[in-house]
Structure formats: structure tokens, C-alpha cells
XYZ file of N, CA and C in Angstrom:
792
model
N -27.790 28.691 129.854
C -27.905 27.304 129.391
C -28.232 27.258 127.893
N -29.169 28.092 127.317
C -29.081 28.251 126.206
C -28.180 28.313 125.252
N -27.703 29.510 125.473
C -25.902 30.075 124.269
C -25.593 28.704 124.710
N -25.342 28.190 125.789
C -24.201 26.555 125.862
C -24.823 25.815 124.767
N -26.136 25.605 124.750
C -26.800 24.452 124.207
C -26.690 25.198 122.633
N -26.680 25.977 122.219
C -26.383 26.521 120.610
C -24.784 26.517 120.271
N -24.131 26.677 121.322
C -22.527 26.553 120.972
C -22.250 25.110 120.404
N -22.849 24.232 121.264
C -22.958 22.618 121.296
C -23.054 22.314 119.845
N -24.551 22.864 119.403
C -25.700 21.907 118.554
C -25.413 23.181 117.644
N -25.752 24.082 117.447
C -25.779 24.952 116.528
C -27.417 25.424 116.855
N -27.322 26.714 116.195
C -28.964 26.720 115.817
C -29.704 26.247 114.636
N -30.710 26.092 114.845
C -31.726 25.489 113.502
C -31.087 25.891 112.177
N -30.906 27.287 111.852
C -30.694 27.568 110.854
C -29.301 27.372 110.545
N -28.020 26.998 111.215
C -27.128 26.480 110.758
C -26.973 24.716 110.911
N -27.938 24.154 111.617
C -27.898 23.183 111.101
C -28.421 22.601 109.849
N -29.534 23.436 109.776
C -30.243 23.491 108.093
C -29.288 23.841 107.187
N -28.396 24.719 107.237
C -27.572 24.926 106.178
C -26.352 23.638 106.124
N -25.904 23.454 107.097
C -25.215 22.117 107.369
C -25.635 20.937 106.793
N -27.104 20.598 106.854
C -27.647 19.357 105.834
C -27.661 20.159 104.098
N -28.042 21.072 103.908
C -28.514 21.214 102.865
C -27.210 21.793 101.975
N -25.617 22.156 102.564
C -24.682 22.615 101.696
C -23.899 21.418 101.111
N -23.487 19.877 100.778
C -23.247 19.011 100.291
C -23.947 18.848 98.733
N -25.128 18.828 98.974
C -26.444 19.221 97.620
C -26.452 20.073 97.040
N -25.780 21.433 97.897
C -25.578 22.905 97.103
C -24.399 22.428 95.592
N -23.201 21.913 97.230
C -22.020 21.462 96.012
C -22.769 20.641 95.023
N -23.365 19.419 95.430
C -23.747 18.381 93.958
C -24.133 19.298 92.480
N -25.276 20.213 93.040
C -25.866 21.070 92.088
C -25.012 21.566 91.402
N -23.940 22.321 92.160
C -22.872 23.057 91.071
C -21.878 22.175 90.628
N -21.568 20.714 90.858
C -20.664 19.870 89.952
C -21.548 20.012 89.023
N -22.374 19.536 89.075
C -23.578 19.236 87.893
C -23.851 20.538 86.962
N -24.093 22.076 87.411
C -24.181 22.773 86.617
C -23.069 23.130 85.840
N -21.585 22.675 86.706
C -20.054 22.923 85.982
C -20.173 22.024 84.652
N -20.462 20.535 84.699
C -20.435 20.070 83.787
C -21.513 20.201 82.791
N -22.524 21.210 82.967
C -23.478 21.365 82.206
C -23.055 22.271 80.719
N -22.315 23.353 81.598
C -21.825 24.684 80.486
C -21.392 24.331 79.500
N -20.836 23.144 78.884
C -20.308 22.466 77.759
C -21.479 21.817 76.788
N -22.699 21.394 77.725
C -23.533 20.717 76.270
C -23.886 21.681 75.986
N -24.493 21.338 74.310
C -25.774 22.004 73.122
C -26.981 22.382 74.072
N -27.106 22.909 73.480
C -28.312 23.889 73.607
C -29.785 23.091 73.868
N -29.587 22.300 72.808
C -30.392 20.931 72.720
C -30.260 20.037 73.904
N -29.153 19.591 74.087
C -29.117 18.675 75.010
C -29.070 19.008 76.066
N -29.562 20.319 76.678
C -29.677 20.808 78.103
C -31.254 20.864 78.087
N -31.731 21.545 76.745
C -33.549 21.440 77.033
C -33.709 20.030 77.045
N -33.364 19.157 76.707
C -33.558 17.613 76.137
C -33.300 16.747 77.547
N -32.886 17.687 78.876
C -32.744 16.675 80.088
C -33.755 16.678 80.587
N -34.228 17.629 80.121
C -36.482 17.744 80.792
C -36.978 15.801 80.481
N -37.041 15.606 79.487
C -37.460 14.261 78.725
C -36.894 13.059 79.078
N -35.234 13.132 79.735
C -34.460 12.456 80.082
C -34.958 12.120 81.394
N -35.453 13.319 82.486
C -35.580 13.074 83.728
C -37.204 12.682 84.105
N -38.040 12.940 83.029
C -39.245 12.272 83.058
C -38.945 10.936 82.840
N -38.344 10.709 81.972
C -38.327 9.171 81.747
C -37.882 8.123 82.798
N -36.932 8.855 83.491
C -36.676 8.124 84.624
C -37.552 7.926 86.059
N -38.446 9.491 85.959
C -39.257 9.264 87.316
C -40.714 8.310 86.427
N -41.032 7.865 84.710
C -42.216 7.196 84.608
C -41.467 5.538 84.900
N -40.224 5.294 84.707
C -39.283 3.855 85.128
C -39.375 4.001 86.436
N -39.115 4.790 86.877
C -39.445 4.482 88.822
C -40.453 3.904 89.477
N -41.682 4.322 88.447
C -43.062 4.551 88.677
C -44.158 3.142 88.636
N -42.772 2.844 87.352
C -43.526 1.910 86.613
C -44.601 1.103 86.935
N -43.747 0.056 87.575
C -44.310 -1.220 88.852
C -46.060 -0.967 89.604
N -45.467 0.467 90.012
C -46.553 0.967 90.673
C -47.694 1.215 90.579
N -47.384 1.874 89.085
C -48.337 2.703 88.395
C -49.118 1.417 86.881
N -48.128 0.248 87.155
C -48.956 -0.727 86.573
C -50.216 -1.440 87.005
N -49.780 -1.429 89.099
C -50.516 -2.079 90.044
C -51.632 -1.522 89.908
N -51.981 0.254 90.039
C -53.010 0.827 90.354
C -53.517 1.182 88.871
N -53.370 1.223 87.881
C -54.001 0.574 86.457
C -54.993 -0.600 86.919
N -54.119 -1.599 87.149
C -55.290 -2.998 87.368
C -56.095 -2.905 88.181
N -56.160 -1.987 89.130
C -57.022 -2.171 90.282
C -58.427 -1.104 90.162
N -57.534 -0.130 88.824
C -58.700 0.838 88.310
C -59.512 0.220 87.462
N -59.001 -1.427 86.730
C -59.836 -1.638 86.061
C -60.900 -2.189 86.665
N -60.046 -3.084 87.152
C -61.264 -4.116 88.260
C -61.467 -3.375 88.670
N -61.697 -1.867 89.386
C -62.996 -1.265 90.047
C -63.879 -0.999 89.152
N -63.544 -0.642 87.800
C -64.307 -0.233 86.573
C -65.861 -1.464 86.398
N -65.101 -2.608 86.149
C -65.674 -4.039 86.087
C -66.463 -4.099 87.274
N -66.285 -4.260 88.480
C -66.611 -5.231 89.899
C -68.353 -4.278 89.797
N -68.957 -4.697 89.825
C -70.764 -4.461 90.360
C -70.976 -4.652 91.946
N -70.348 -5.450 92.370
C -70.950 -5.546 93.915
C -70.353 -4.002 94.796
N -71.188 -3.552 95.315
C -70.643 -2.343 95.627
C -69.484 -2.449 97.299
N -69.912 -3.412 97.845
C -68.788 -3.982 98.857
C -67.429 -4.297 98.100
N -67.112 -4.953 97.270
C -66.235 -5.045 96.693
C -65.304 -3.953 96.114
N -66.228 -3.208 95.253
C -65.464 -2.028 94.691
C -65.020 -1.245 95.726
N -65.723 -1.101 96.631
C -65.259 -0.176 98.012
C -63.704 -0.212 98.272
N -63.963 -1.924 98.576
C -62.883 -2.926 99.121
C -61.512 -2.482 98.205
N -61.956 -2.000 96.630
C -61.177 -1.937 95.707
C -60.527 -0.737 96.090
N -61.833 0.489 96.410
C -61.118 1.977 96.276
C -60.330 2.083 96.905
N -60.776 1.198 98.536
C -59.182 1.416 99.517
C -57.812 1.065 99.232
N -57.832 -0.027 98.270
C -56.810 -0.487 98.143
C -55.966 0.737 97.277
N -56.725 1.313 96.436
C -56.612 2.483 95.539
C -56.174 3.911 96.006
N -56.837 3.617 97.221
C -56.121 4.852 98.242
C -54.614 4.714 98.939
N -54.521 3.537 99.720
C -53.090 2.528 99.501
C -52.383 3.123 98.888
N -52.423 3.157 97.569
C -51.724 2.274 96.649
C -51.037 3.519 96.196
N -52.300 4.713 96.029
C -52.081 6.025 95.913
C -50.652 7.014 96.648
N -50.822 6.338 97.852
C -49.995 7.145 98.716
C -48.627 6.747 98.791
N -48.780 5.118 98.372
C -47.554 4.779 98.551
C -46.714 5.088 97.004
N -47.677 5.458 96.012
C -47.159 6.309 94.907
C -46.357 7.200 95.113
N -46.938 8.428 96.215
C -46.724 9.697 96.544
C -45.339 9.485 96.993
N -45.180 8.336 97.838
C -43.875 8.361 98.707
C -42.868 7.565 97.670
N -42.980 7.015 96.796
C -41.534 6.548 95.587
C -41.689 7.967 94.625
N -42.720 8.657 94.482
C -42.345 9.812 93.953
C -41.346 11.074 94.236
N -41.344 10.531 95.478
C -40.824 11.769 96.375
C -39.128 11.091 96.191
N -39.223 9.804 96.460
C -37.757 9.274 96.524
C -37.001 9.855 94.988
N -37.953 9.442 93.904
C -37.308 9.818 92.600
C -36.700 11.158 92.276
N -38.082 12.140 93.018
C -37.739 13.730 92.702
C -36.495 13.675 94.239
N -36.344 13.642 94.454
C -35.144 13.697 95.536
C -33.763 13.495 95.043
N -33.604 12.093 94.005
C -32.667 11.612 93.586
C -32.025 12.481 92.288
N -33.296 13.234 91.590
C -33.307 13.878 90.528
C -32.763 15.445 90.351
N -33.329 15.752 92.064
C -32.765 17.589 92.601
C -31.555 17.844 92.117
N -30.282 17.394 92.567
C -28.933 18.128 92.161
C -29.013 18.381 90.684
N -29.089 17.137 89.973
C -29.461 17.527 88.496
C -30.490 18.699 87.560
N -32.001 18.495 88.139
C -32.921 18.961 87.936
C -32.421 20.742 88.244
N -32.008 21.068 89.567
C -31.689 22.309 90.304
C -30.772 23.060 88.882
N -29.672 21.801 88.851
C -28.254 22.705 87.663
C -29.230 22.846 86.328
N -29.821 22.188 85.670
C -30.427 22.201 84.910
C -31.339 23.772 84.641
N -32.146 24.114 85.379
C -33.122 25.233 85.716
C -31.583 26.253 85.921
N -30.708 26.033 86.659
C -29.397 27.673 86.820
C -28.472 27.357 85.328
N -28.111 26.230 84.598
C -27.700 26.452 83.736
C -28.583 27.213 82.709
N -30.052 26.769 82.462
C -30.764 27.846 81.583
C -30.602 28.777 81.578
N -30.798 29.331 83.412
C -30.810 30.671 83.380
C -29.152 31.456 83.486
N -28.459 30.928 82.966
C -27.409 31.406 83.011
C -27.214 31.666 81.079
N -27.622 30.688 80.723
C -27.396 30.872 79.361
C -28.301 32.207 78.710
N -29.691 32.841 79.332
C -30.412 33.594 79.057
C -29.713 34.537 79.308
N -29.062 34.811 80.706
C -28.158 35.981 81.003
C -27.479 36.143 79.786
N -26.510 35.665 79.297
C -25.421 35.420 78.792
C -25.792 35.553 77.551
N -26.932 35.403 76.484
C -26.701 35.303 75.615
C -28.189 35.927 74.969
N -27.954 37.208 74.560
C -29.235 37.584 73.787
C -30.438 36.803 72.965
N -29.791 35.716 72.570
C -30.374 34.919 71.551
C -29.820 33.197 71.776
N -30.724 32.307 71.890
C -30.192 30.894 71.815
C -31.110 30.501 70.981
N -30.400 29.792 70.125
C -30.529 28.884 68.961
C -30.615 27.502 69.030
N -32.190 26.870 69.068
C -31.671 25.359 69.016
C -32.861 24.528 67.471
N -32.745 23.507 67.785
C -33.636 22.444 66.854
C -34.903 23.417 67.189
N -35.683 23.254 66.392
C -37.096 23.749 66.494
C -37.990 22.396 66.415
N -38.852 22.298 67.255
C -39.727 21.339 67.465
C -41.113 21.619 67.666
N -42.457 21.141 67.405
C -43.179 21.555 67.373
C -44.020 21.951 68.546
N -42.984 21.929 69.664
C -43.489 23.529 71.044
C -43.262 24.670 70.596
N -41.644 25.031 69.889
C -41.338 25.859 69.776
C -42.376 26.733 68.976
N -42.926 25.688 67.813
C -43.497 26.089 66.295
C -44.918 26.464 66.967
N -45.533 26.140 68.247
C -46.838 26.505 68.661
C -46.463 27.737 69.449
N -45.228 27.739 70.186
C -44.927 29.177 71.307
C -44.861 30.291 70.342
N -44.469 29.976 69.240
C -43.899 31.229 68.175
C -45.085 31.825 67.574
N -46.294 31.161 67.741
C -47.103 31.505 66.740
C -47.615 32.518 67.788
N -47.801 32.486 68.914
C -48.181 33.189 69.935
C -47.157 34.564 71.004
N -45.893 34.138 70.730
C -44.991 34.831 71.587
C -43.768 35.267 70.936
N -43.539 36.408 70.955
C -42.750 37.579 69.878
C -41.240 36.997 70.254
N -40.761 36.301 72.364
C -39.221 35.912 72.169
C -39.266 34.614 71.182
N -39.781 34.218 70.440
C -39.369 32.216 69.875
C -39.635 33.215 68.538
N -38.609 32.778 67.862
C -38.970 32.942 66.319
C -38.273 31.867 65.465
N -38.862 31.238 64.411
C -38.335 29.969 63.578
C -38.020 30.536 62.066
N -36.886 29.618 61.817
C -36.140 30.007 60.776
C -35.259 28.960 60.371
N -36.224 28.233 59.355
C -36.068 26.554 58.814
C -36.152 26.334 60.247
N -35.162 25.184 60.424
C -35.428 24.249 61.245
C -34.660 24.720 62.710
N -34.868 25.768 62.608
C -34.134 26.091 63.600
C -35.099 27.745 64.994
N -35.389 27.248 65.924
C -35.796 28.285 66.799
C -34.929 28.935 67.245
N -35.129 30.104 67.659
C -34.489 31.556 68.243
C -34.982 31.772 69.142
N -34.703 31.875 70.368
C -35.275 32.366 71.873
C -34.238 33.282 72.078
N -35.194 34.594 72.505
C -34.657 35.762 72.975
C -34.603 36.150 74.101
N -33.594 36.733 75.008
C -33.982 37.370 76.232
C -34.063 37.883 76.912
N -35.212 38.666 75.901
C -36.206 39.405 76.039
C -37.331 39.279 75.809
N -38.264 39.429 76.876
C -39.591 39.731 76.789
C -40.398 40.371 77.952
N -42.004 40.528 77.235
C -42.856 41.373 78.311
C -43.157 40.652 79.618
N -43.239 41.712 80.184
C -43.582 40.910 81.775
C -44.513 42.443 82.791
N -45.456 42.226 83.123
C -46.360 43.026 84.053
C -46.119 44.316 83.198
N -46.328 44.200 81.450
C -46.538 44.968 81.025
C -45.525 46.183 80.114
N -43.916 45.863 80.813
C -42.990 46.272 80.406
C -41.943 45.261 80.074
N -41.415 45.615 78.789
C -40.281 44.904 78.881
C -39.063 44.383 79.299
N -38.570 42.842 80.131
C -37.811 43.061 80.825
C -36.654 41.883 79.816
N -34.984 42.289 80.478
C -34.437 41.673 79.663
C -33.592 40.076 80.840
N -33.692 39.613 80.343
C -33.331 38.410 81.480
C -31.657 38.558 82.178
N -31.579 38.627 83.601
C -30.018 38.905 83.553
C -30.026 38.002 85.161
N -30.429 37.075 85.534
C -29.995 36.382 86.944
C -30.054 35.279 86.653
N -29.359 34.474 87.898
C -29.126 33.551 87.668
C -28.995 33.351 89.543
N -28.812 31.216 89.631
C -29.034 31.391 91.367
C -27.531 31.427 92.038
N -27.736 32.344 93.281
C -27.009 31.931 93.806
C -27.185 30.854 94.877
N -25.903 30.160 95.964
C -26.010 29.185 96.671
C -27.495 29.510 97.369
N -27.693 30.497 97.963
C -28.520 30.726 99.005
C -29.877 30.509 98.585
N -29.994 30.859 97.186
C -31.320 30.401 96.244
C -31.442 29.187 95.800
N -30.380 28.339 95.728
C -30.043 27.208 95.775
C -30.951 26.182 96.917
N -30.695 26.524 98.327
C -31.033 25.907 99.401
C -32.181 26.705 99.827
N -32.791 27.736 99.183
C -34.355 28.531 99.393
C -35.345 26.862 98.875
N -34.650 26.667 97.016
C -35.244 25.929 96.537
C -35.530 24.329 97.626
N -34.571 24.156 97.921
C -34.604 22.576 98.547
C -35.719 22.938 99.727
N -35.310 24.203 100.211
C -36.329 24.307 101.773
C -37.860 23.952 101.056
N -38.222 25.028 100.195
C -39.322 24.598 99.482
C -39.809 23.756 99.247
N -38.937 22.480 98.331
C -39.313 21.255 97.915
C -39.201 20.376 99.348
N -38.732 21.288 100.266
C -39.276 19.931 101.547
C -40.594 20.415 102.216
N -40.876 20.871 101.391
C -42.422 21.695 102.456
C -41.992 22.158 103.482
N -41.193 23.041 103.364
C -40.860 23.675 105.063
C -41.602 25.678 104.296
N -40.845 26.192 105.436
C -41.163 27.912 104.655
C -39.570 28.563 104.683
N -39.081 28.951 103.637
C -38.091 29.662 103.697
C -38.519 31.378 103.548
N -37.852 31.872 104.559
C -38.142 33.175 104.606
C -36.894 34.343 104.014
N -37.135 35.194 103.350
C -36.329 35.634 102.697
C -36.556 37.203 102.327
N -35.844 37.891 102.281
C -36.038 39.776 102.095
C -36.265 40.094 100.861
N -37.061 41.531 100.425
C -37.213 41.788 99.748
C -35.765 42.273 98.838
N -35.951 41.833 97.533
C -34.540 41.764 96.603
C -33.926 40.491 97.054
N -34.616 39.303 97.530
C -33.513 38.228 97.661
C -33.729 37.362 96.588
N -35.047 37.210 95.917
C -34.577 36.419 94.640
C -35.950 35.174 94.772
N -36.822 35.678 95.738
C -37.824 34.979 95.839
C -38.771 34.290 94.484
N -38.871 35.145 93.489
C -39.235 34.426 92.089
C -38.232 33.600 91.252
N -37.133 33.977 91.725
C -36.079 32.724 91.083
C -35.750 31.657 91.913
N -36.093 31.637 93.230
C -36.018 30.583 94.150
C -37.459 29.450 93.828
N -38.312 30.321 93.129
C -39.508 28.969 92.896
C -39.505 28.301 91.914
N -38.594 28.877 90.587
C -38.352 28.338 89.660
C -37.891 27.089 90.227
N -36.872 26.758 90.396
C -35.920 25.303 91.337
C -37.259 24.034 91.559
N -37.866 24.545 92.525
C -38.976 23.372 93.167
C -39.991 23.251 91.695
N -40.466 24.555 91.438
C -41.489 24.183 90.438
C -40.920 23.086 89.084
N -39.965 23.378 88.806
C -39.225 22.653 87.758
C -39.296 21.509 87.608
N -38.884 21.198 89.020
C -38.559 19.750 89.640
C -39.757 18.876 89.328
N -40.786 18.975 90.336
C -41.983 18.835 90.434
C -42.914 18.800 89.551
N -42.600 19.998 88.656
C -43.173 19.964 87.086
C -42.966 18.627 85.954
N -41.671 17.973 86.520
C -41.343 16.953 85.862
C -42.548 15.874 86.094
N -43.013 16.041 86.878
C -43.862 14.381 87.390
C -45.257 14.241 86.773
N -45.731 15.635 85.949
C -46.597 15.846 85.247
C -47.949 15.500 85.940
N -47.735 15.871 87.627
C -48.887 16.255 87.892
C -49.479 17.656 88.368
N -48.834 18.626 87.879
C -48.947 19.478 87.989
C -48.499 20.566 89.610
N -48.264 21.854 89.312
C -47.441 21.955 90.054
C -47.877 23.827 90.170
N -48.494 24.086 91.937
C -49.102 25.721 91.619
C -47.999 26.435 92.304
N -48.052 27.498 91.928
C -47.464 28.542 92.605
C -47.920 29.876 93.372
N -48.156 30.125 94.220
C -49.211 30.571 95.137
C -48.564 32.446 95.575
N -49.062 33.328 94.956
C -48.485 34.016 95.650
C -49.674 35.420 96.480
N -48.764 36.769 97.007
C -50.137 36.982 97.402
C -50.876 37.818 97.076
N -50.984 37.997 95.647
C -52.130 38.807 95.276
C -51.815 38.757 93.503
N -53.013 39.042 93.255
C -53.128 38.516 91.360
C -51.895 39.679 90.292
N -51.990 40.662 90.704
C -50.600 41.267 89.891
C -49.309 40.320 89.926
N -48.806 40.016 91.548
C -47.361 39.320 91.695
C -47.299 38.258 90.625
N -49.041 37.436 90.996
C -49.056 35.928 90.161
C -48.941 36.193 88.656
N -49.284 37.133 87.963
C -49.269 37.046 86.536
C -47.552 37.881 86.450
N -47.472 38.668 86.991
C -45.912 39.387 87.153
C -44.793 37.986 86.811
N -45.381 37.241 87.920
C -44.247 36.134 88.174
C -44.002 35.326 87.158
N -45.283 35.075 86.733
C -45.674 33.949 85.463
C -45.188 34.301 84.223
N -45.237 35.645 83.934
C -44.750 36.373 82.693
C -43.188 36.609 82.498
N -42.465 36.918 84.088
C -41.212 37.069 83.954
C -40.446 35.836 83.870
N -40.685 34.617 84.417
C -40.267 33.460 84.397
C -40.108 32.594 83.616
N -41.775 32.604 82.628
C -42.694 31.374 82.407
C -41.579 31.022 80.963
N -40.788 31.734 80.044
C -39.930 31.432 79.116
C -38.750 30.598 79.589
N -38.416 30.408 80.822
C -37.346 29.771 81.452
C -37.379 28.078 81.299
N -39.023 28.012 81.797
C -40.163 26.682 82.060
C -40.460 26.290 80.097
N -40.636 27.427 79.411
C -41.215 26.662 78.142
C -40.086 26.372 77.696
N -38.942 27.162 77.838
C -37.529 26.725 76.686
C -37.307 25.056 77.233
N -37.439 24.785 78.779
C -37.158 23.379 79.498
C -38.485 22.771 79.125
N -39.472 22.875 77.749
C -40.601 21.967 77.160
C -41.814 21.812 78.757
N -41.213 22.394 79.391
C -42.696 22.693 80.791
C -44.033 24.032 80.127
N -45.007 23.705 80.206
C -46.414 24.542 80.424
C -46.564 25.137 81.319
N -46.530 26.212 81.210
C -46.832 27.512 82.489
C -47.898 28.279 81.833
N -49.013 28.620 83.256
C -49.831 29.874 82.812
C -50.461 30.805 84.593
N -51.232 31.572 83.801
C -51.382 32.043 85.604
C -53.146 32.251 85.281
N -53.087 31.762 86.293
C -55.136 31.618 86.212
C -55.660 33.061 86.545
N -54.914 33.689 87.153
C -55.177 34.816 87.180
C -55.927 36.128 85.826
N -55.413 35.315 85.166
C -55.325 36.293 83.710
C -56.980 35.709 83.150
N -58.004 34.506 83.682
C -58.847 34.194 83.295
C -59.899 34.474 84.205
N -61.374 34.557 83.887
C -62.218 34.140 84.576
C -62.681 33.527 85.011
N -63.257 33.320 86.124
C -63.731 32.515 86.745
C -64.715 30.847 85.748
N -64.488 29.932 85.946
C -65.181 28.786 84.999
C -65.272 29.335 83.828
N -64.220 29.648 82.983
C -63.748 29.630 81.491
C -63.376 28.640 81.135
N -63.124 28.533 79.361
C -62.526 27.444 79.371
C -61.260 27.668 79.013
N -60.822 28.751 78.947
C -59.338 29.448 79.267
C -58.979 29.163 80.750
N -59.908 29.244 81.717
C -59.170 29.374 82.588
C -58.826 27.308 83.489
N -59.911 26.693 82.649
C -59.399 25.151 82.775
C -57.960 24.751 81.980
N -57.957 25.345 81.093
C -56.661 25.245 79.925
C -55.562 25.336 81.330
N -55.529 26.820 81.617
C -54.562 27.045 82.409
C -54.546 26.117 83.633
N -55.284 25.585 84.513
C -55.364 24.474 84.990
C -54.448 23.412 84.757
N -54.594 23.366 83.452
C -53.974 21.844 83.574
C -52.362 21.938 82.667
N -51.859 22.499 82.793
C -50.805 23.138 82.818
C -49.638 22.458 83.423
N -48.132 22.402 83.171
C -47.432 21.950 84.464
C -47.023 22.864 85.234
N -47.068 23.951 84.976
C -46.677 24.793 86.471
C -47.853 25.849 86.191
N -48.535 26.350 87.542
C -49.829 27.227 87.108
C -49.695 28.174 88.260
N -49.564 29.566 88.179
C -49.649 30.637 88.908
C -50.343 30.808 89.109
């Protein structure tokens, strides 16, 4: 009765691939038409796609402003109560138009993060406007170097200590690792499948909403490993990455890294 009932329906995991390969395609229209812009105007969709999830937001995030003030104001402590719930409300129903926005944003957001990393493969050196991330990453990190008005990202750099040179990029299957992720499910996956380039995708995404965004792995070498081999992918796309790992305990290095948009 079983095999009948999987011949029927499929199993889980091909029906999961069944919802999630339509989005695979979107991603790669979207990364096809990506390979043609500047250099600029591919880091420059980071800013583009914030702007659209703080317009989504707007309405919302005007409501629970006012309600922070009037709790600020209100003295009667029944009242303010009365206020916080509404604040809790108001909160969640944040959470859930957030989710609609970053949803709407994935196919794009996804090509965005594989066109980078395709251009790193591909190209020893990218050249764009220099802006004053670049002019703070450079002062600190040997791949960004400025020259007039113009930054140099290399790729190459250190990572868990040795130098590594950037050469992947996603395939479909890392593609739909990412979406499993960003639905809170668990995607399970073998060693050599691409598990640190599959978190890039969700973290990216998510990183956009600027409330920050961790990455959890299981033990403090992987986390700074991960953070180091990646984290140039996240700054060239104007995202903050660090790995708390690398600090002590209640530093104020290690709050810095905290507040971060993506934090290992």
C-alpha cells in the first residue's frame, strides 16, 4: 500500500523539489539577465531591495513608532501595559509582511548572491566606484585596494589561516538547499555538497531586513572558517559580517560583532 501511495503522490522529497523547481528557474532568468550589468549596479541591488522591503514596511512600521511613543508618554501603568500588547500585535504582524516581502524578493535576491559569486570565480580582480565601505574595508583587508576613485576586490583572500582563491558558484540543488533554509525547514546535505555556499542564499536575503541575521554552526573553527571564506561575498553586496567567535566573551569587540548583518 505504500509504493502505491508514493507512485500516486510522490515522496516528500520529490514533492519538495516539485514546489521549489519553478523558483529555481525564476532565480536563473534573473541571474541570466544579471551577467550584463556593471559591476556597480549588481552591488547597488543590495540598496534597491532594502528600499523596497523599508516601502513594504512602511505603514507598519509607522503604526508601531506611534504606539512606542505613547508608551514612552502614558504614566498609568494599566494603560501602558494595554499599550505593550498592542506592541506585541503589532510586532508579529510585522514579522508576517516581512516574510511576504523577503519571499517576493528571493528569485532576485538568490541571482544576485550566484551572480557575485560567479563574477569572483571568473575574474581575479573586480573593479567598481569606491565608496566609503570600500575606503573603511581597505584600510583593514589586503583583497579591497583603492586607486582614485576606484576599488579593486580580489579573489583572493585568507580564510582559517591559509589562503584561499574564490572558484564556486551555486548550483540548482544549492539553489533549493537555500529556499529549504529560508523556510525554516532542515536541509540535509553530504559532505562536499556546498553547505557554506548554500547559507550564503538565506543569509543574504534576510540580511537585507537589517535585523540581523546568525549563522550557527558546530563548533568555533567551522564558524570563523565560514565567516572568513565567505564574509567578502556579503561585504562586496555592502552587508556586515563577523564571527563572534574570534571575541571574548562581553567585549566590546565582541558586541560590535553582534550587531552586524550577518554574524557567525
Amino acid at each position: 500500500m505504500l509504493k502505491i501511495f508514493k507512485k500516486v503522490f510522490g515522496t516528500k522529497y520529490d514533492r519538495d523539489v516539485k514546489e521549489y523547481t519553478p523558483i529555481v528557474d525564476s532565480i536563473n532568468e534573473y541571474f541570466t539577465s544579471y551577467e550584463n550589468i556593471s559591476n556597480d549596479d549588481l552591488r547597488n541591488k543590495t540598496a534597491e531591495f532594502k528600499e523596497r522591503i523599508k516601502t513594504y514596511l512602511s505603514e507598519i512600521d509607522a503604526e508601531l513608532s506611534e504606539l512606542e511613543e505613547r508608551s514612552s508618554a502614558e504614566e498609568d501603568l494599566d494603560a501602558k501595559e494595554e499599550i505593550y500588547g498592542e506592541i506585541d500585535k503589532l510586532t508579529e504582524d510585522r514579522d508576517k509582511y516581512l516574510e511576504e516581502i523577503l519571499k517576493e524578493i528571493l528569485p532576485e535576491a538568490f541571482a544576485v548572491v550566484k551572480e557575485t559569486a560567479r563574477r569572483f570565480k571568473d575574474n581575479s580582480e573586480i573593479v567598481v566606484t569606491a565608496t566609503d565601505h570600500d575606503r573603511d574595508l581597505a584600510a583593514t583587508s589586503e583583497y579591497v585596494t583603492i586607486k582614485g576613485d576606484q576599488a579593486i576586490w580580489k579573489n583572493s583572500w585568507l580564510a582559517a589561516g591559509g589562503e584561499i582563491t574564490w572558484n564556486m558558484m551555486h548550483y540548482d540543488v544549492q539553489l533549493i538547499g537555500g529556499m529549504v533554509l529560508h523556510d525554516g525547514k532542515i536541509a540535509e546535505m553530504a559532505t562536499g555538497e556546498g553547505k557554506t555556499l548554500v547559507a550564503t542564499l538565506p543569509a543574504y536575503l534576510n540580511g537585507l531586513s537589517g535585523g540581523g541575521v546568525h549563522v550557527v554552526t558546530v563548533n568555533n573553527y567551522l564558524a570563523r572558517r565560514d565567516q572568513e571564506w565567505v564574509g567578502p561575498i556579503f561585504e562586496f553586496l555592502f552587508l556586515s559580517v563577523d564571527c563572534i567567535d574570534k571575541y571574548k566573551p562581553h567585549t566590546e569587540e565582541r558586541m560590535k560583532a553582534y550587531r552586524k548583518d550577518i554574524v557567525y
